[in-house]
């Protein structure tokens, strides 16, 4: 699966425009994939989730972009 890198972040939002803690919805917007695909990524062992709030996983924005740049 090809993942977009830092330079591919969609043009309507800059990296800094996203909240410090990202949800699957924001991950899907950034990568321009569906929410189910975002959830699949978030379930990977190497994905930098910070845990769950209820059933919702979260990831720190900077850790997410670092993870993307290493893919």
Tab-separated table of N, CA and C in Angstrom, residues 19-57:
chain	number	residue	atom	x	y	z
A	19	UNK	N	-5.542	19.066	14.550
A	19	UNK	CA	-5.363	19.070	16.006
A	19	UNK	C	-4.119	18.279	16.417
A	20	UNK	N	-3.645	18.525	17.619
A	20	UNK	CA	-2.461	17.830	18.131
A	20	UNK	C	-2.694	16.332	18.266
A	21	UNK	N	-3.937	15.939	18.489
A	21	UNK	CA	-4.302	14.523	18.597
A	21	UNK	C	-5.290	14.219	17.472
A	22	UNK	N	-4.923	13.266	16.624
A	22	UNK	CA	-5.718	12.949	15.437
A	22	UNK	C	-6.614	11.739	15.658
A	23	UNK	N	-7.751	11.764	14.972
A	23	UNK	CA	-8.693	10.644	14.965
A	23	UNK	C	-8.617	9.940	13.607
A	24	UNK	N	-9.333	8.846	13.474
A	24	UNK	CA	-9.390	8.128	12.194
A	24	UNK	C	-9.952	9.030	11.096
A	25	UNK	N	-10.902	9.872	11.441
A	25	UNK	CA	-11.478	10.783	10.447
A	25	UNK	C	-10.404	11.708	9.884
A	26	UNK	N	-9.588	12.275	10.761
A	26	UNK	CA	-8.535	13.181	10.298
A	26	UNK	C	-7.450	12.431	9.533
A	27	UNK	N	-7.119	11.228	9.978
A	27	UNK	CA	-6.147	10.406	9.253
A	27	UNK	C	-6.665	10.142	7.842
A	28	UNK	N	-7.946	9.814	7.726
A	28	UNK	CA	-8.517	9.537	6.404
A	28	UNK	C	-8.501	10.780	5.520
A	29	UNK	N	-8.745	11.956	6.098
A	29	UNK	CA	-8.688	13.203	5.327
A	29	UNK	C	-7.274	13.482	4.844
A	30	UNK	N	-6.307	13.337	5.728
A	30	UNK	CA	-4.914	13.626	5.381
A	30	UNK	C	-4.432	12.700	4.276
A	31	UNK	N	-4.717	11.417	4.416
A	31	UNK	CA	-4.237	10.424	3.450
A	31	UNK	C	-5.155	10.256	2.251
A	32	UNK	N	-6.325	10.870	2.317
A	32	UNK	CA	-7.331	10.758	1.264
A	32	UNK	C	-7.703	9.296	1.017
A	33	UNK	N	-8.022	8.628	2.135
A	33	UNK	CA	-8.495	7.245	2.099
A	33	UNK	C	-9.793	7.183	2.899
A	34	UNK	N	-10.480	6.063	2.815
A	34	UNK	CA	-11.722	5.902	3.575
A	34	UNK	C	-11.411	5.713	5.062
A	35	UNK	N	-12.430	5.935	5.897
A	35	UNK	CA	-12.252	5.702	7.330
A	35	UNK	C	-11.917	4.244	7.634
A	36	UNK	N	-12.537	3.268	6.960
A	36	UNK	CA	-12.135	1.881	7.236
A	36	UNK	C	-10.644	1.626	6.959
A	37	UNK	N	-10.113	2.237	5.910
A	37	UNK	CA	-8.676	2.091	5.623
A	37	UNK	C	-7.860	2.768	6.721
A	38	UNK	N	-8.298	3.934	7.180
A	38	UNK	CA	-7.605	4.623	8.278
A	38	UNK	C	-7.581	3.740	9.521
A	39	UNK	N	-8.707	3.087	9.826
A	39	UNK	CA	-8.749	2.179	10.976
A	39	UNK	C	-7.806	0.989	10.780
A	40	UNK	N	-7.717	0.473	9.562
A	40	UNK	CA	-6.777	-0.622	9.295
A	40	UNK	C	-5.348	-0.180	9.589
A	41	UNK	N	-5.006	1.021	9.149
A	41	UNK	CA	-3.665	1.549	9.427
A	41	UNK	C	-3.437	1.699	10.922
A	42	UNK	N	-4.440	2.222	11.616
A	42	UNK	CA	-4.310	2.461	13.051
A	42	UNK	C	-4.194	1.158	13.838
A	43	UNK	N	-4.610	0.045	13.247
A	43	UNK	CA	-4.498	-1.257	13.907
A	43	UNK	C	-3.170	-1.951	13.641
A	44	UNK	N	-2.328	-1.356	12.800
A	44	UNK	CA	-1.010	-1.938	12.536
A	44	UNK	C	-0.143	-1.851	13.787
A	45	UNK	N	0.708	-2.837	13.979
A	45	UNK	CA	1.597	-2.841	15.145
A	45	UNK	C	2.581	-1.684	15.140
A	46	UNK	N	2.967	-1.221	13.956
A	46	UNK	CA	3.955	-0.142	13.884
A	46	UNK	C	3.321	1.253	13.869
A	47	UNK	N	2.005	1.330	13.935
A	47	UNK	CA	1.332	2.636	13.919
A	47	UNK	C	1.388	3.248	15.318
A	48	UNK	N	1.702	4.543	15.420
A	48	UNK	CA	1.958	5.177	16.727
A	48	UNK	C	0.720	5.652	17.486
A	49	UNK	N	-0.250	4.773	17.710
A	49	UNK	CA	-1.421	5.191	18.488
A	49	UNK	C	-1.021	5.438	19.938
A	50	UNK	N	-1.732	6.367	20.568
A	50	UNK	CA	-1.458	6.669	21.975
A	50	UNK	C	-2.466	5.984	22.877
A	51	UNK	N	-3.277	5.135	22.303
A	51	UNK	CA	-4.287	4.435	23.086
A	51	UNK	C	-5.663	4.799	22.599
A	52	UNK	N	-6.630	4.406	23.372
A	52	UNK	CA	-8.014	4.616	22.984
A	52	UNK	C	-8.735	5.458	24.011
A	53	UNK	N	-9.672	6.230	23.514
A	53	UNK	CA	-10.621	6.932	24.369
A	53	UNK	C	-11.952	6.262	24.057
A	54	UNK	N	-12.400	5.427	24.960
A	54	UNK	CA	-13.535	4.573	24.634
A	54	UNK	C	-13.089	3.589	23.576
A	55	UNK	N	-13.814	3.530	22.473
A	55	UNK	CA	-13.429	2.652	21.368
A	55	UNK	C	-12.622	3.378	20.313
A	56	UNK	N	-12.411	4.679	20.483
A	56	UNK	CA	-11.748	5.496	19.466
A	56	UNK	C	-10.249	5.594	19.719
A	57	UNK	N	-9.464	5.186	18.730
A	57	UNK	CA	-8.010	5.299	18.828
A	57	UNK	C	-7.601	6.721	18.476
